[in-house]
Tab-separated table of C-alpha atoms in Angstrom:
chain	number	residue	atom	x	y	z
A	30	MET	CA	42.617	-28.624	116.558
A	31	ALA	CA	39.059	-28.414	115.213
A	32	HIS	CA	38.599	-32.092	116.034
A	33	PHE	CA	39.813	-31.520	119.609
A	34	SER	CA	37.453	-28.567	120.271
A	35	ARG	CA	34.527	-30.509	118.739
A	36	SER	CA	35.194	-33.485	121.015
A	37	LEU	CA	35.610	-31.165	124.003
A	38	SER	CA	32.240	-29.504	123.323
A	39	SER	CA	30.543	-32.890	122.987
A	40	LEU	CA	32.183	-33.945	126.256
A	41	THR	CA	30.863	-30.895	128.128
A	42	GLY	CA	27.415	-31.441	126.566
A	43	PHE	CA	27.526	-35.005	127.902
A	44	ALA	CA	28.831	-33.969	131.340
A	45	ARG	CA	26.204	-31.256	131.876
A	46	PRO	CA	23.198	-33.650	132.192
A	47	ARG	CA	25.280	-35.973	134.381
A	48	ARG	CA	26.258	-33.062	136.616
A	49	LEU	CA	22.615	-31.976	136.840
A	50	ALA	CA	21.559	-35.533	137.740
A	51	LEU	CA	24.249	-35.682	140.426
A	52	LEU	CA	23.027	-32.372	141.903
A	53	VAL	CA	19.435	-33.659	141.958
A	54	VAL	CA	20.523	-36.868	143.718
A	55	LEU	CA	22.556	-34.943	146.299
A	56	ALA	CA	19.748	-32.465	146.918
A	57	THR	CA	17.133	-35.160	147.469
A	58	ALA	CA	19.446	-37.191	149.708
A	59	GLY	CA	19.247	-34.367	152.255
A	60	LEU	CA	15.436	-34.443	152.361
A	61	PRO	CA	13.604	-36.727	154.799
A	62	SER	CA	12.014	-39.769	153.235
A	63	THR	CA	8.237	-39.971	152.970
A	64	ALA	CA	8.119	-42.518	155.801
A	65	ASP	CA	10.281	-40.310	158.043
A	66	ALA	CA	8.105	-37.283	157.303
A	67	ARG	CA	4.927	-39.213	158.132
A	68	ILE	CA	6.206	-40.489	161.487
A	69	GLY	CA	6.534	-36.967	162.885
A	70	GLY	CA	4.052	-35.434	160.463
A	71	TYR	CA	1.330	-35.160	163.102
A	72	ASP	CA	3.529	-33.817	165.918
A	73	GLY	CA	2.258	-30.761	167.758
A	74	ILE	CA	-0.630	-29.578	169.884
A	75	TRP	CA	-4.097	-30.407	168.600
A	76	ASN	CA	-7.204	-28.655	169.967
A	77	VAL	CA	-10.031	-31.172	169.960
A	78	THR	CA	-13.664	-30.063	170.198
A	79	PHE	CA	-16.254	-32.651	171.205
A	80	ALA	CA	-19.913	-32.750	170.215
A	81	THR	CA	-22.437	-35.074	171.880
A	82	THR	CA	-24.885	-36.782	169.536
A	83	ARG	CA	-26.286	-39.366	172.002
A	84	GLY	CA	-26.749	-39.089	175.720
A	85	ASN	CA	-27.023	-36.379	178.305
A	86	CYS	CA	-23.451	-35.055	178.228
A	87	SER	CA	-22.394	-31.476	177.663
A	88	SER	CA	-21.212	-30.607	174.181
A	89	GLY	CA	-18.784	-28.175	172.622
A	90	TYR	CA	-15.948	-28.456	175.115
A	91	SER	CA	-12.412	-28.314	173.790
A	92	VAL	CA	-9.349	-30.184	175.063
A	93	PRO	CA	-5.721	-29.836	173.911
A	94	PHE	CA	-3.794	-33.026	173.081
A	95	THR	CA	-0.121	-33.390	172.245
A	96	VAL	CA	1.154	-35.692	169.503
A	97	THR	CA	4.819	-36.652	169.615
A	98	GLY	CA	6.258	-39.345	167.380
A	99	GLY	CA	2.985	-41.191	166.952
A	100	ARG	CA	1.994	-41.012	170.649
A	101	VAL	CA	-0.948	-38.991	171.937
A	102	SER	CA	-0.804	-37.479	175.421
A	103	SER	CA	-2.440	-34.758	177.471
A	104	ALA	CA	-1.563	-31.123	176.913
A	105	GLY	CA	-3.809	-30.158	179.840
A	106	GLY	CA	-5.695	-32.005	182.582
A	107	GLY	CA	-6.710	-35.635	182.701
A	108	ARG	CA	-5.051	-38.807	181.508
A	109	VAL	CA	-4.741	-39.198	177.767
A	110	SER	CA	-3.113	-42.038	175.892
A	111	GLY	CA	-3.250	-43.131	172.311
A	112	THR	CA	-1.500	-43.552	169.025
A	113	VAL	CA	-1.428	-42.013	165.567
A	114	ARG	CA	-0.461	-44.327	162.715
A	115	ARG	CA	1.493	-43.175	159.680
A	116	SER	CA	-1.774	-43.129	157.741
A	117	GLY	CA	-3.206	-40.595	160.233
A	118	ALA	CA	-5.550	-43.109	161.889
A	119	VAL	CA	-5.823	-42.202	165.561
A	120	ALA	CA	-7.073	-44.119	168.615
A	121	VAL	CA	-7.288	-42.360	171.996
A	122	GLN	CA	-8.436	-43.098	175.563
A	123	VAL	CA	-9.214	-40.235	177.953
A	124	SER	CA	-10.061	-40.294	181.650
A	125	VAL	CA	-10.768	-37.524	184.115
A	126	GLY	CA	-11.851	-38.686	187.555
A	127	ALA	CA	-14.691	-41.218	187.113
A	128	SER	CA	-15.384	-40.082	183.539
A	129	HIS	CA	-13.752	-41.944	180.681
A	130	ALA	CA	-14.066	-42.117	176.913
A	131	SER	CA	-12.374	-43.603	173.881
A	132	GLY	CA	-12.346	-42.377	170.352
A	133	GLY	CA	-10.976	-42.931	166.924
A	134	GLY	CA	-10.702	-41.133	163.654
A	135	ARG	CA	-8.131	-39.636	161.352
A	136	LEU	CA	-5.709	-36.719	161.393
A	137	GLY	CA	-4.410	-35.113	158.246
A	138	GLY	CA	-2.376	-31.966	157.725
A	139	VAL	CA	-3.822	-29.442	160.162
A	140	ALA	CA	-7.251	-30.964	160.832
A	141	GLY	CA	-8.881	-34.196	161.899
A	142	ALA	CA	-12.217	-35.741	162.791
A	143	GLY	CA	-13.735	-38.858	164.285
A	144	SER	CA	-16.132	-40.297	166.828
A	145	TRP	CA	-16.059	-41.039	170.562
A	146	ASN	CA	-18.069	-42.865	173.226
A	147	GLY	CA	-17.836	-43.175	176.965
A	148	VAL	CA	-19.285	-42.509	180.376
A	149	ILE	CA	-19.227	-38.855	181.404
A	150	SER	CA	-20.398	-38.004	184.937
A	151	GLY	CA	-22.314	-41.277	185.069
A	152	ASP	CA	-24.111	-40.850	181.722
A	153	ARG	CA	-23.328	-43.051	178.711
A	154	CYS	CA	-22.740	-40.759	175.752
A	155	SER	CA	-21.275	-40.720	172.266
A	156	GLY	CA	-20.575	-38.191	169.594
A	157	THR	CA	-18.086	-36.732	167.185
A	158	TRP	CA	-14.886	-34.755	167.495
A	159	GLN	CA	-12.999	-32.293	165.313
A	160	ALA	CA	-9.383	-31.302	165.741
A	161	THR	CA	-7.175	-28.495	164.522
A	162	ARG	CA	-3.425	-28.266	164.934
A	163	SER	CA	-2.156	-25.156	166.718
């Protein structure tokens, strides 16, 4: 009987780490993979504030953009198109009437930054932008 209880205790000692490993595997299987998390990781409304560093264009205006599944679109007026890569690199084109601009930069977490250039109300301008996620 002593031999049986000793072998039983060694069996439960062996099964406990295996059971823990199985629980860890099952728990992580329910989590999204890193790639899946990055694809939608930038989704939401981003408020982008523009600053002009060259040219005669107004500065400090803010425009909301929507990111859904790696695509950038307008959350307000004007036509907006662009993409966000898994790395956070963003490329966007914006047009409102005769004014148009393109920009690029990087998003990460809840903030982003980059540069832009275009023709605004007939003036060629360029500058920087900063974004925060709402």
